[in-house]
Amino acid sequence: ATALRLENLLGAVPGPGLRELAGRAAGNPLYVKEMVDVLVRGDAVRVHGGQADVDDPAEYDTPHSLIAAVDRRLDFLPEDAQEVLRWAALLGVEFAVGDVAAVLQRRPSDLLGPIEESVAANVLIDAGTQLAFRHPMLRQALYDRIPAGMRTALHRQAAEALAGIGAPVKRVAEQLVAAPAAADPWVLDWLTAQHATLANRAPLIAVELLERALAACTEDDPRREPLLVALVKVLFRLERQPEALARQALALAQDPNNAAEMRHLLAALLHRGGDTAAAVETLGEESEATDVPEIWRVRHRHLLANFRRGGLDDLDAAETAATKAQGLAAGDEYLTAHALQTLWLVNSVRRDHEQALRDIDQAIEAVGDEHDLADLHLDLLDNRVFTLQNLDRLTDADETLRTAGEITARHGMPTGLQVSVAVQRYWEGRWDEALVELDTVTEDGPAITFYGLREPGAAALLLHGVAALIAGRRDERAQAAAHLDAAEEYAPATGAERESFDFLLVAQALAAEQRGSREEALRVLEPILNPTYAQMMLRHQWLPIFVRLAVEAEDFDRARRALAVCDEEAAKETLPARAFAAAAWCRGLIEDDPRPVLATAEHYRAAGRRLELASALEDGAVLLARAGHLDAAQAAFDEAAELYTELAARWDLRRAESRLRKLGIRRGAGLPTARPGHGWDSLSQIELRIAALVADGRSNPDIATELTLPRRTVQAHVARLLGKLETTSRGDIAVFIGQRAAGH
């Protein structure tokens, strides 16, 4: 609603900067209008390509007229309430009562009166497990009342108080980052102890705090080494190039493990920068040195194997090198598996998925269940899932993902294959479960492996892409926009990132289509037509969408170009599977022939791909109706509508209804309406099962055992279903179930 209001006020689609500024108004239309008026009067809004935006939202303050109005409301509150609110304002728009009590050095019960007065005055609202300011501007007005010179000291005081009650590391760090002068001994000690957790939870904040801490450390400070090592690691994870810092850390390191890790990352940085010869030289002797810890000697040797793998520009050369490496690797499980994984890559690019499956199964057998190779084992299982999905063996892919979950738990690994599970659930049409998996990834943060090569940007692009696409298809545009905005900092630069970029491209194209800009949607999807953009990208799975958009735009040249790319993909498949089916679908759309499209739908039905089945049935219904086969069109449309309803794919359902209505076809009587976003009827099947177990008094660990799910996944499911039921109490779930049973 706010985005639409901005568009009406400005006559253009609001960009991310304007949406961020408008977010400060928390949906209040008067606040939004006042803010737009101030920006327009100050000539701060620029319009380009139909989009209105500001250069940097951080440069713009809340209008003084609004702050004055807010101040008048706050003046009516007692001083005690205002003091509580000022400290709450330091903590953010949302805050926990226990946190405010900690910084005030009072008991939470002592704050009951001031908080009740603030709620009664419409300054605070209940935000579930926390309290929140009704409007961000109320918080801003209180914050601005604190003299600028005092804020640093108060933020620093709040940080130590929060740390003292065991508050989450990120919450403490947010206070420290708001206090630029704070780098005293307590801060240095806290950061030395908590840098790893902070890097996982908030890497950008970690960088800022580590840089400040190092600037305050003397050369002989014993904390300098761990802080510098931590900074190199987090910068590496953020895809920066901290080569100079890595060399400094290597020269400074007294701890053998720190020295080995910095050498390892330095080599990886050199390789990433294209100087593979220097990378090999950096690790060569150290991989055999007896004074290097054994675990790092092994890791160095494994990283060298990655360097020597080379690229996949010449598949024949890569295959020859891998076959030779396999022969020389006898007795070394890692090197054997690595060579076989290279062969898997070669055959995957060739689209010989049957041979790729044989390669990866051999690699998995070579690794076994060795703890030191568990990370590689997980990577190989991820490769296996990719291949099984290409062969349309989704049941086998599910079983492989279950195996990966067991390995993650058995070896105590910090992260598993949650993003891969989410992709699998997307294609199966189990979207609520996909979102739960993505919730657990957001909580865990990206993980660096000992290869030093896994790229967190690729995982982030895929995570936000899947989440944005689900939100978009469910017509939850604000959520989709939030994920698209969050992904903007991850520009796809590396091969791994480009190969993980397709979900995000399609989500961006969908957003453009929803704005009524079919041409922009086609332009966004153009990289999918370029086979050299990312060799492993499964472009065929998106090409029917591109062709539909192109045909609707009567751009048959682009439609035929997309078909040619899809035909090329299909021709590579030694066993006709996904690309073959997608090519038939594209051809039917271009030739206005429903038969190949409906044949593709049956392929998806057999494979268990409910989403693609629904989309193919929709297109088939349109083509049948155009050909005058109205009864068949009605049947295909009704099935597509039922599938979209089960998925809560409200945008797809509306689009299908609009397309078919123009051809005289409407939804059949008795079909269910789209599943709502909130309330009991919004719960998915897995959420209903978990709700029943919660109502029965079962704990999350018990439910995890019952359903054979990771505990964190169950925790995320419970949090999501509580949100849908708009309650924070597990006990309320039993009440809901009782009411349903009683027919209320």
XYZ file of C-alpha atoms in Angstrom:
744
model
C 0.000 0.000 0.000
C 2.846 2.396 0.823
C 4.558 1.676 -2.504
C 1.307 2.365 -4.358
C 0.819 5.596 -2.382
C 4.339 6.701 -3.308
C 3.683 5.869 -6.945
C 0.492 7.960 -6.914
C 2.261 10.914 -5.280
C 5.284 10.831 -7.588
C 3.810 9.474 -10.802
C 6.561 6.847 -10.988
C 7.449 3.506 -9.438
C 9.382 4.075 -6.160
C 12.939 2.717 -6.020
C 14.586 0.987 -3.046
C 15.887 4.241 -1.509
C 12.455 5.847 -1.461
C 10.891 2.654 -0.108
C 13.456 2.678 2.713
C 12.619 6.282 3.583
C 8.889 5.595 3.426
C 9.405 2.652 5.754
C 10.179 5.156 8.520
C 6.538 6.223 8.344
C 5.315 2.666 9.083
C 2.443 3.032 6.615
C 1.034 6.306 8.009
C -0.267 8.108 4.855
C 0.135 11.605 6.311
C 3.753 10.877 7.239
C 4.416 9.485 3.755
C 2.938 12.567 2.063
C 4.899 14.951 4.295
C 8.114 13.111 3.539
C 7.504 13.140 -0.218
C 6.704 16.878 -0.139
C 9.966 17.617 1.694
C 12.009 15.519 -0.752
C 10.369 17.048 -3.834
C 10.814 20.603 -2.504
C 14.470 19.833 -1.898
C 14.864 18.507 -5.470
C 16.087 15.217 -3.995
C 13.963 12.872 -6.129
C 15.283 11.748 -9.502
C 13.217 9.845 -12.086
C 14.855 7.512 -14.571
C 13.255 4.833 -16.699
C 9.908 5.253 -14.959
C 11.419 4.751 -11.480
C 11.686 7.476 -8.839
C 14.416 7.312 -6.216
C 16.885 9.200 -4.021
C 20.653 8.756 -4.190
C 21.263 7.838 -0.556
C 18.366 7.547 1.918
C 20.801 7.882 4.822
C 21.393 11.519 3.851
C 17.806 12.548 4.505
C 16.466 13.350 7.951
C 12.894 13.083 9.135
C 11.034 16.370 8.374
C 11.124 18.749 11.350
C 7.364 19.308 11.140
C 6.790 15.629 11.817
C 9.296 15.517 14.653
C 7.564 18.523 16.259
C 4.168 16.796 16.047
C 5.612 13.655 17.583
C 7.284 15.671 20.349
C 3.924 17.132 21.352
C 2.501 13.634 21.830
C 5.455 12.549 23.970
C 5.271 15.635 26.213
C 2.028 14.338 27.722
C 3.793 11.273 29.171
C 5.215 11.196 32.731
C 8.977 11.652 33.050
C 9.487 8.032 34.161
C 7.805 6.778 30.988
C 9.857 9.168 28.865
C 13.087 7.885 30.443
C 12.130 4.285 29.668
C 11.250 5.294 26.117
C 14.555 7.154 25.593
C 16.515 4.018 26.498
C 14.178 1.943 24.340
C 14.860 4.353 21.457
C 18.582 3.617 21.815
C 17.823 -0.074 21.335
C 15.861 0.372 18.100
C 12.326 0.402 16.720
C 11.682 -3.005 18.332
C 13.084 -4.006 21.714
C 12.730 -6.505 24.549
C 11.553 -5.337 27.969
C 14.409 -7.279 29.572
C 16.931 -5.329 27.513
C 15.534 -1.971 28.637
C 15.533 -3.189 32.243
C 19.168 -4.252 31.889
C 20.395 -0.887 30.614
C 18.358 0.921 33.295
C 19.631 -1.540 35.931
C 16.071 -2.190 37.062
C 13.850 -5.233 37.281
C 11.503 -5.855 34.306
C 8.532 -5.704 36.700
C 9.529 -2.141 37.633
C 8.840 -1.074 34.049
C 5.266 -2.343 33.913
C 3.708 1.041 34.771
C 5.736 3.201 32.328
C 5.209 0.666 29.548
C 1.453 0.473 30.124
C 1.296 4.279 29.990
C 3.277 4.284 26.726
C 0.986 1.668 25.195
C -2.109 3.593 26.328
C -0.650 6.733 24.699
C -0.242 4.842 21.396
C 3.532 5.272 21.490
C 4.291 1.551 21.909
C 2.559 -1.547 20.552
C 2.856 -5.254 21.290
C 5.016 -6.860 18.574
C 4.725 -10.465 19.701
C 7.746 -11.392 21.780
C 8.872 -7.761 21.858
C 7.528 -4.230 22.067
C 7.815 -1.735 19.250
C 7.306 1.948 18.611
C 4.026 2.473 16.783
C 5.845 4.563 14.185
C 9.600 4.734 13.562
C 9.304 8.513 13.786
C 8.241 8.268 17.414
C 11.469 6.440 18.093
C 13.410 8.977 16.014
C 11.953 11.903 17.955
C 12.992 10.333 21.268
C 16.428 9.501 19.927
C 16.922 13.058 18.673
C 16.159 14.388 22.155
C 19.360 12.748 23.420
C 22.286 15.197 22.941
C 24.570 13.894 20.202
C 27.549 14.007 22.538
C 25.865 11.619 24.969
C 24.683 9.018 22.467
C 28.059 7.313 22.075
C 28.446 6.866 25.824
C 24.895 5.594 26.197
C 25.207 3.119 23.327
C 28.479 1.883 24.836
C 26.797 1.533 28.249
C 23.869 -0.305 26.680
C 26.214 -2.732 24.899
C 27.943 -3.782 28.123
C 24.618 -4.087 29.954
C 23.202 -6.308 27.199
C 26.324 -8.470 27.159
C 25.973 -8.812 30.914
C 22.549 -10.473 30.597
C 23.674 -12.749 27.769
C 21.821 -10.920 24.999
C 22.458 -12.131 21.423
C 25.817 -11.038 20.062
C 24.259 -9.137 17.179
C 22.189 -7.026 19.592
C 25.298 -6.061 21.543
C 27.185 -5.293 18.338
C 24.416 -3.017 17.071
C 24.933 -0.849 20.137
C 28.703 -0.788 19.662
C 28.505 0.099 15.994
C 26.299 3.083 16.937
C 29.094 4.285 19.268
C 31.975 5.154 16.915
C 34.364 6.185 19.684
C 33.937 2.975 21.655
C 37.092 0.841 21.409
C 38.138 0.576 25.047
C 39.586 -2.563 26.730
C 36.154 -4.077 27.458
C 35.125 -3.702 23.811
C 38.393 -5.258 22.601
C 38.008 -8.188 25.002
C 34.379 -8.745 24.024
C 35.161 -8.629 20.309
C 38.122 -10.988 20.719
C 35.820 -13.496 22.404
C 32.781 -13.052 20.136
C 34.147 -12.259 16.667
C 33.330 -15.685 15.187
C 29.694 -15.591 16.291
C 29.361 -11.980 15.187
C 30.816 -12.762 11.747
C 28.173 -15.470 11.304
C 25.270 -13.313 12.455
C 26.216 -9.869 11.113
C 29.338 -9.888 8.908
C 29.109 -6.241 7.833
C 28.874 -5.047 11.439
C 31.768 -7.382 12.273
C 33.957 -5.706 9.645
C 33.283 -2.225 10.999
C 33.894 -3.183 14.626
C 37.034 -5.188 13.829
C 38.510 -2.309 11.822
C 37.840 0.083 14.708
C 39.326 -2.347 17.232
C 42.508 -2.827 15.192
C 42.916 0.940 14.865
C 42.841 1.132 18.685
C 45.189 -1.849 19.263
C 48.888 -1.261 19.795
C 51.336 -3.371 17.807
C 52.224 -5.489 20.840
C 48.636 -5.996 22.032
C 48.018 -9.784 22.241
C 44.480 -9.206 20.979
C 45.780 -7.836 17.669
C 46.519 -11.254 16.153
C 43.072 -12.852 16.681
C 41.298 -9.645 15.649
C 43.324 -9.271 12.432
C 42.831 -12.947 11.563
C 39.092 -12.536 12.174
C 38.952 -9.468 9.893
C 40.683 -11.308 7.041
C 38.252 -14.223 7.377
C 35.108 -12.130 7.367
C 36.317 -9.966 4.455
C 37.093 -13.126 2.501
C 33.577 -14.394 3.161
C 32.157 -11.092 1.926
C 33.985 -11.564 -1.389
C 36.431 -8.727 -0.706
C 40.135 -9.023 -1.563
C 41.994 -8.576 1.761
C 45.310 -9.812 0.317
C 47.429 -7.130 2.047
C 45.728 -7.795 5.387
C 46.226 -11.541 4.954
C 49.960 -10.974 4.459
C 50.044 -8.773 7.584
C 48.222 -11.423 9.590
C 50.550 -14.144 8.317
C 53.600 -12.111 9.359
C 52.091 -11.365 12.762
C 50.722 -14.826 13.602
C 52.324 -16.680 16.498
C 49.627 -19.349 16.678
C 50.486 -22.114 14.123
C 46.813 -22.614 13.277
C 46.319 -18.907 12.586
C 49.443 -18.843 10.413
C 48.289 -21.889 8.430
C 44.784 -20.510 7.954
C 46.074 -17.134 6.758
C 48.392 -18.855 4.282
C 45.440 -20.935 3.124
C 43.234 -17.881 2.561
C 46.072 -15.930 0.959
C 46.461 -18.710 -1.596
C 42.712 -18.757 -2.193
C 42.742 -14.972 -2.702
C 45.573 -15.228 -5.231
C 43.678 -17.935 -7.080
C 40.478 -15.881 -6.975
C 42.434 -12.961 -8.455
C 43.636 -15.117 -11.358
C 47.230 -15.749 -10.217
C 46.998 -19.520 -9.791
C 50.773 -19.992 -10.144
C 51.378 -17.741 -7.118
C 48.598 -19.547 -5.247
C 50.251 -22.920 -5.842
C 53.647 -21.524 -4.838
C 52.162 -20.078 -1.617
C 50.926 -23.509 -0.525
C 53.369 -25.883 -2.183
C 56.067 -26.351 0.467
C 53.725 -25.709 3.380
C 51.533 -28.655 2.358
C 54.412 -30.962 3.339
C 56.043 -28.951 6.173
C 56.184 -30.870 9.454
C 55.770 -27.742 11.606
C 52.350 -27.047 10.040
C 49.447 -28.624 11.991
C 48.383 -31.892 10.370
C 44.837 -30.733 9.684
C 46.144 -27.739 7.729
C 48.657 -29.816 5.765
C 45.728 -31.944 4.586
C 43.656 -28.887 3.787
C 46.536 -27.303 1.884
C 46.904 -30.426 -0.259
C 43.174 -30.450 -0.947
C 43.159 -26.783 -1.911
C 46.069 -27.389 -4.270
C 43.944 -30.039 -5.958
C 41.227 -27.431 -6.508
C 43.755 -25.053 -8.056
C 45.064 -27.701 -10.409
C 41.593 -28.707 -11.523
C 41.549 -25.685 -13.788
C 38.493 -24.340 -15.594
C 35.876 -26.019 -17.739
C 36.460 -23.995 -20.894
C 37.956 -27.073 -22.573
C 35.859 -30.035 -21.434
C 38.023 -32.631 -23.177
C 41.176 -31.297 -21.493
C 39.423 -31.165 -18.104
C 38.247 -34.760 -18.560
C 41.736 -35.951 -19.490
C 43.322 -34.168 -16.514
C 40.705 -35.561 -14.111
C 41.116 -39.106 -15.385
C 44.884 -38.807 -14.961
C 44.463 -37.327 -11.464
C 42.171 -40.205 -10.494
C 44.837 -42.690 -11.499
C 47.505 -40.887 -9.446
C 45.280 -40.513 -6.378
C 45.237 -44.163 -5.311
C 44.970 -44.336 -1.525
C 43.969 -40.694 -1.053
C 40.186 -40.583 -0.597
C 39.958 -36.835 -1.026
C 41.974 -36.643 -4.257
C 40.077 -39.597 -5.717
C 36.731 -38.011 -4.913
C 37.944 -34.649 -6.194
C 38.935 -36.117 -9.564
C 35.575 -37.870 -9.846
C 33.794 -34.646 -8.946
C 35.621 -32.963 -11.839
C 34.322 -35.678 -14.147
C 30.844 -35.058 -12.721
C 31.224 -31.366 -13.594
C 32.340 -32.180 -17.137
C 29.441 -34.552 -17.758
C 26.944 -32.176 -16.136
C 27.986 -29.393 -18.508
C 27.640 -31.892 -21.370
C 24.172 -32.755 -19.974
C 25.099 -36.444 -19.794
C 23.353 -36.752 -16.448
C 23.397 -40.545 -16.314
C 27.199 -40.623 -16.533
C 27.402 -37.682 -14.123
C 25.397 -39.724 -11.606
C 27.809 -42.645 -11.935
C 30.750 -40.277 -11.392
C 29.304 -38.698 -8.279
C 28.240 -42.029 -6.788
C 31.823 -43.275 -7.165
C 33.083 -40.113 -5.474
C 30.658 -40.565 -2.565
C 31.801 -44.167 -2.170
C 35.449 -43.042 -2.113
C 34.816 -40.501 0.669
C 32.929 -42.898 2.940
C 31.848 -41.573 6.312
C 35.175 -40.049 7.398
C 34.684 -37.124 9.775
C 37.522 -35.114 8.219
C 35.847 -35.410 4.816
C 32.283 -34.725 5.969
C 32.229 -31.301 4.296
C 33.258 -32.818 0.973
C 30.725 -35.627 1.479
C 27.977 -33.019 1.880
C 29.157 -31.179 -1.239
C 29.052 -34.418 -3.251
C 25.533 -35.186 -2.031
C 24.520 -31.695 -3.145
C 25.943 -32.521 -6.584
C 23.947 -35.763 -6.600
C 20.702 -33.906 -5.854
C 21.391 -31.567 -8.792
C 21.813 -34.518 -11.145
C 18.762 -36.400 -9.873
C 16.636 -33.292 -10.343
C 17.830 -33.084 -13.945
C 16.826 -36.719 -14.428
C 13.402 -35.929 -12.886
C 14.046 -38.422 -10.092
C 12.688 -36.186 -7.345
C 11.990 -39.055 -4.934
C 15.630 -40.152 -5.119
C 16.711 -36.508 -4.684
C 14.585 -36.340 -1.523
C 16.260 -39.458 -0.167
C 19.691 -37.970 -0.875
C 18.750 -34.806 1.000
C 17.648 -36.920 3.976
C 21.033 -38.629 3.917
C 22.723 -35.216 3.867
C 20.700 -34.192 6.918
C 21.816 -37.314 8.791
C 25.470 -36.607 7.960
C 25.122 -32.983 9.070
C 23.745 -34.123 12.436
C 26.154 -37.039 12.898
C 29.251 -34.924 12.330
C 27.969 -31.828 14.170
C 28.289 -29.599 11.107
C 27.183 -25.960 11.532
C 25.160 -25.862 8.310
C 23.624 -28.405 5.996
C 21.977 -28.277 2.583
C 19.046 -26.060 3.572
C 19.122 -24.013 0.360
C 19.191 -27.186 -1.736
C 16.245 -28.539 0.244
C 14.402 -25.254 -0.378
C 14.995 -25.525 -4.151
C 13.712 -29.111 -4.096
C 10.609 -28.053 -2.172
C 10.047 -25.203 -4.630
C 9.788 -27.577 -7.574
C 7.691 -30.050 -5.595
C 5.273 -27.259 -4.715
C 5.936 -27.548 -0.967
C 6.526 -23.825 -0.617
C 5.874 -23.407 3.096
C 8.553 -26.010 3.800
C 10.906 -24.241 1.379
C 10.473 -20.983 3.284
C 11.144 -22.709 6.594
C 14.438 -24.073 5.254
C 15.388 -20.579 4.095
C 14.516 -19.220 7.543
C 17.104 -21.567 9.080
C 19.752 -20.402 6.602
C 19.085 -16.761 7.458
C 19.536 -17.651 11.119
C 22.774 -19.581 10.577
C 24.491 -17.208 8.191
C 26.924 -18.340 5.491
C 29.590 -20.882 6.418
C 33.164 -20.937 5.167
C 34.529 -24.388 4.424
C 38.104 -25.492 4.731
C 38.457 -25.406 0.977
C 38.362 -21.630 1.261
C 36.433 -21.551 -1.999
C 32.750 -21.835 -1.172
C 31.237 -18.498 -2.090
C 28.655 -17.069 0.314
C 27.403 -14.682 -2.356
C 26.147 -17.640 -4.412
C 24.192 -19.031 -1.466
C 22.745 -15.584 -0.680
C 21.619 -15.058 -4.288
C 19.888 -18.431 -4.324
C 18.355 -17.920 -0.883
C 16.861 -14.520 -1.711
C 15.937 -15.643 -5.221
C 13.842 -18.611 -4.086
C 12.200 -16.606 -1.287
C 11.458 -13.648 -3.602
C 9.995 -15.903 -6.293
C 7.677 -17.678 -3.851
C 6.566 -14.341 -2.367
C 6.000 -12.908 -5.844
C 3.949 -15.859 -7.051
C 1.885 -15.597 -3.872
C 1.388 -11.890 -4.650
C 3.143 -10.881 -1.426
C 4.902 -8.040 -3.190
C 6.333 -6.280 -0.146
C 8.098 -9.466 0.937
C 9.311 -10.096 -2.592
C 10.665 -6.530 -2.820
C 12.458 -6.941 0.519
C 14.282 -10.046 -0.731
C 15.109 -8.394 -4.049
C 16.514 -5.380 -2.225
C 18.535 -7.600 0.134
C 20.075 -9.405 -2.830
C 21.253 -6.192 -4.497
C 24.541 -6.203 -2.570
C 25.443 -9.552 -4.159
C 26.198 -8.650 -7.756
C 26.854 -11.948 -9.567
C 30.532 -11.696 -10.470
C 31.886 -15.227 -10.122
C 30.867 -18.372 -11.962
C 29.268 -19.884 -8.870
C 27.208 -16.734 -8.343
C 26.029 -16.557 -11.963
C 24.960 -20.188 -11.771
C 22.929 -19.378 -8.638
C 21.399 -16.226 -10.108
C 18.533 -17.664 -12.136
C 15.878 -17.736 -9.389
C 16.609 -14.093 -8.654
C 16.401 -13.144 -12.344
C 13.007 -14.804 -12.629
C 11.801 -13.109 -9.420
C 12.921 -9.731 -10.822
C 11.162 -10.470 -14.105
C 7.985 -11.446 -12.251
C 8.058 -8.150 -10.334
C 8.361 -6.303 -13.653
C 5.455 -8.289 -15.122
C 3.338 -7.455 -12.067
C 4.073 -3.760 -12.666
C 2.723 -4.213 -16.190
C 6.132 -4.019 -17.899
C 6.411 -7.152 -20.020
C 9.307 -5.669 -21.994
C 11.306 -5.078 -18.810
C 10.611 -8.653 -17.739
C 12.018 -9.966 -21.018
C 15.068 -7.734 -20.733
C 15.764 -8.967 -17.194
C 15.609 -12.583 -18.393
C 17.994 -12.046 -21.345
C 21.048 -13.627 -19.582
C 19.185 -16.935 -19.519
C 19.389 -17.009 -23.320
C 23.191 -16.806 -23.221
C 24.658 -20.341 -22.846
C 28.080 -18.892 -21.971
C 26.718 -16.803 -19.077
C 26.857 -19.769 -16.687
C 27.519 -23.267 -17.981
C 25.767 -25.105 -15.167
C 22.665 -22.895 -15.085
C 19.549 -24.926 -15.857
C 18.208 -22.313 -18.250
C 15.675 -24.671 -19.822
C 13.533 -24.644 -16.650
C 12.795 -20.932 -17.165
C 12.577 -20.718 -20.949
C 8.815 -21.513 -21.168
C 8.208 -18.397 -19.024
C 10.359 -16.343 -21.401
C 8.560 -17.731 -24.450
C 5.111 -17.033 -22.962
C 6.094 -13.414 -22.272
C 7.625 -13.011 -25.752
C 4.579 -14.499 -27.509
C 2.246 -12.257 -25.488
C 4.407 -9.296 -26.599
C 4.249 -10.635 -30.191
C 8.049 -10.716 -30.169
C 8.397 -13.981 -32.064
C 12.063 -13.423 -32.903
C 12.981 -13.574 -29.223
C 10.576 -16.463 -28.656
C 12.236 -18.503 -31.422
C 15.687 -17.622 -30.078
C 14.641 -18.991 -26.692
C 13.315 -22.152 -28.356
C 16.645 -22.615 -30.137
C 18.494 -22.430 -26.810
C 16.068 -24.920 -25.283
C 16.394 -27.279 -28.262
C 20.176 -27.136 -27.897
C 19.868 -28.079 -24.217
C 17.450 -30.890 -25.050
C 19.718 -32.283 -27.761
C 22.497 -32.749 -25.189
C 20.390 -34.915 -22.892
C 21.415 -38.531 -23.370
C 18.156 -39.482 -21.630
C 15.280 -37.125 -22.601
C 14.212 -35.371 -19.410
C 13.669 -31.797 -18.241
C 15.169 -29.896 -21.171
C 13.343 -32.134 -23.649
C 10.020 -31.459 -21.898
C 10.664 -27.703 -21.703
C 11.518 -27.544 -25.426
C 8.208 -29.210 -26.325
C 6.372 -26.691 -24.145
C 8.148 -23.749 -25.828
C 7.416 -25.134 -29.285
C 3.718 -25.521 -28.503
C 3.495 -21.895 -27.344
C 5.167 -20.583 -30.493
C 3.200 -22.826 -32.873
C -0.104 -22.278 -31.025
C -0.386 -26.054 -30.630
C -1.771 -27.406 -27.332
C -0.610 -31.011 -27.904
C 3.104 -30.700 -27.002
C 2.231 -28.449 -24.063
C -0.247 -30.984 -22.668
C 2.259 -33.811 -23.262
C 4.747 -31.800 -21.196
C 2.124 -31.439 -18.475
C 1.825 -35.232 -18.290
C 5.610 -35.486 -17.996
C 5.508 -33.131 -15.014
C 2.611 -35.057 -13.498
C 4.631 -38.278 -13.601
C 7.723 -36.553 -12.201
C 5.838 -34.937 -9.291
C 6.576 -31.371 -10.403
C 3.311 -29.761 -9.275
C 4.258 -26.164 -10.016
C 5.377 -26.831 -13.585
C 2.340 -29.089 -14.059
C 0.050 -26.192 -13.112
C 1.837 -23.732 -15.424
C 1.803 -26.130 -18.383
C -1.906 -26.863 -17.809
C -2.606 -23.117 -17.765
C -0.825 -22.580 -21.084
C -2.463 -25.715 -22.499
C -5.891 -24.421 -21.487
C -5.249 -21.121 -23.280
C -4.190 -22.906 -26.475
C -7.138 -25.333 -26.291
C -9.584 -22.447 -25.883
C -8.088 -20.616 -28.856
C -8.537 -23.785 -30.922
C -12.203 -24.003 -29.893
C -11.844 -27.042 -27.602
C -13.702 -25.375 -24.757
C -14.527 -28.461 -22.678
C -10.900 -29.620 -22.686
C -9.757 -26.077 -21.946
C -12.144 -25.897 -18.988
C -10.824 -29.182 -17.556
C -7.175 -28.136 -17.926
C -7.864 -24.731 -16.398
C -9.788 -26.180 -13.450
C -6.892 -28.503 -12.609
C -4.360 -25.678 -12.933
C -6.515 -23.450 -10.714
C -6.786 -26.180 -8.080
C -3.010 -26.649 -8.043
C -2.389 -22.900 -7.803
C -4.881 -22.738 -4.936
C -3.075 -25.503 -3.043
C 0.201 -23.602 -3.507
C -1.425 -20.300 -2.480
C 0.021 -18.996 -5.770
C -2.416 -16.070 -5.858
C -0.623 -14.174 -8.635
C -0.510 -17.214 -10.930
C -4.185 -17.927 -10.247
C -5.199 -14.353 -11.028
C -3.101 -14.315 -14.201
C -4.617 -17.620 -15.352
C -8.153 -16.407 -14.615
C -7.521 -13.216 -16.589
C -6.081 -15.055 -19.597
C -8.887 -17.631 -19.736
C -11.703 -15.179 -19.011
C -10.858 -13.373 -22.256
C -11.427 -16.691 -24.054
C -14.767 -17.409 -22.409
C -13.470 -19.829 -19.734
C -14.130 -19.294 -16.034
C -13.318 -21.338 -12.955
C -15.611 -24.295 -12.383
C -18.111 -24.220 -9.540
C -17.061 -25.715 -6.232
C -13.324 -25.126 -6.637
C -11.699 -23.890 -3.406
C -10.602 -20.283 -3.090
C -6.934 -19.390 -2.691
C -5.450 -20.297 0.666
C -5.210 -17.156 2.849
C -1.933 -15.831 4.226
C -3.033 -15.923 7.891
C -5.296 -17.963 10.147
C -5.856 -21.686 10.584
C -6.740 -22.213 6.921
C -3.353 -20.817 5.888
C -1.451 -23.711 7.507
C 0.234 -26.242 5.239
C -0.031 -29.996 5.796
C 3.302 -30.182 7.625
C 2.289 -27.195 9.777
C -1.005 -28.894 10.653
C 0.873 -32.023 11.767
C 3.273 -29.967 13.872
C 0.395 -27.938 15.331
C -1.311 -31.151 16.457
C 1.900 -32.348 18.133
C 2.424 -28.966 19.835
C -1.164 -29.051 21.112
C -0.438 -32.517 22.479
C 2.294 -30.974 24.642
C 5.216 -32.321 22.633
C 8.503 -30.386 22.748
C 10.400 -29.323 19.624
C 13.022 -32.088 20.096
C 10.211 -34.671 20.444
C 8.525 -33.363 17.294
C 11.850 -33.445 15.433
C 12.271 -37.113 16.376
C 8.657 -37.944 15.463
C 8.859 -36.320 12.017
C 12.549 -37.066 11.340
C 13.346 -33.383 10.934
C 16.256 -31.267 12.241
C 15.386 -29.446 15.458
C 16.053 -26.041 13.927
C 13.662 -26.848 11.083
C 10.934 -27.746 13.583
C 11.687 -24.551 15.507
C 11.326 -22.509 12.301
C 8.046 -24.315 11.464
C 6.640 -23.560 14.923
C 7.662 -19.890 14.662
C 6.041 -19.623 11.228
C 2.767 -21.260 12.252
C 2.563 -19.098 15.399
C 2.974 -16.085 13.121
C 0.184 -17.306 10.849
C -2.074 -17.811 13.854
C -1.027 -14.372 15.163
C -0.113 -15.672 18.611
C 3.073 -16.135 20.620
C 1.751 -18.918 22.846
C 2.090 -22.622 22.094
C -0.874 -23.126 24.435
C -3.111 -21.135 22.072
C -2.612 -23.810 19.430
C -4.554 -26.322 21.551
C -7.323 -23.721 21.868
C -7.458 -23.310 18.084
C -7.671 -27.070 17.592
C -10.419 -27.344 20.235
C -12.411 -24.593 18.561
C -12.082 -26.282 15.185
C -13.221 -29.591 16.641
C -16.228 -27.847 18.214
C -17.111 -26.286 14.886
C -16.352 -22.682 15.901
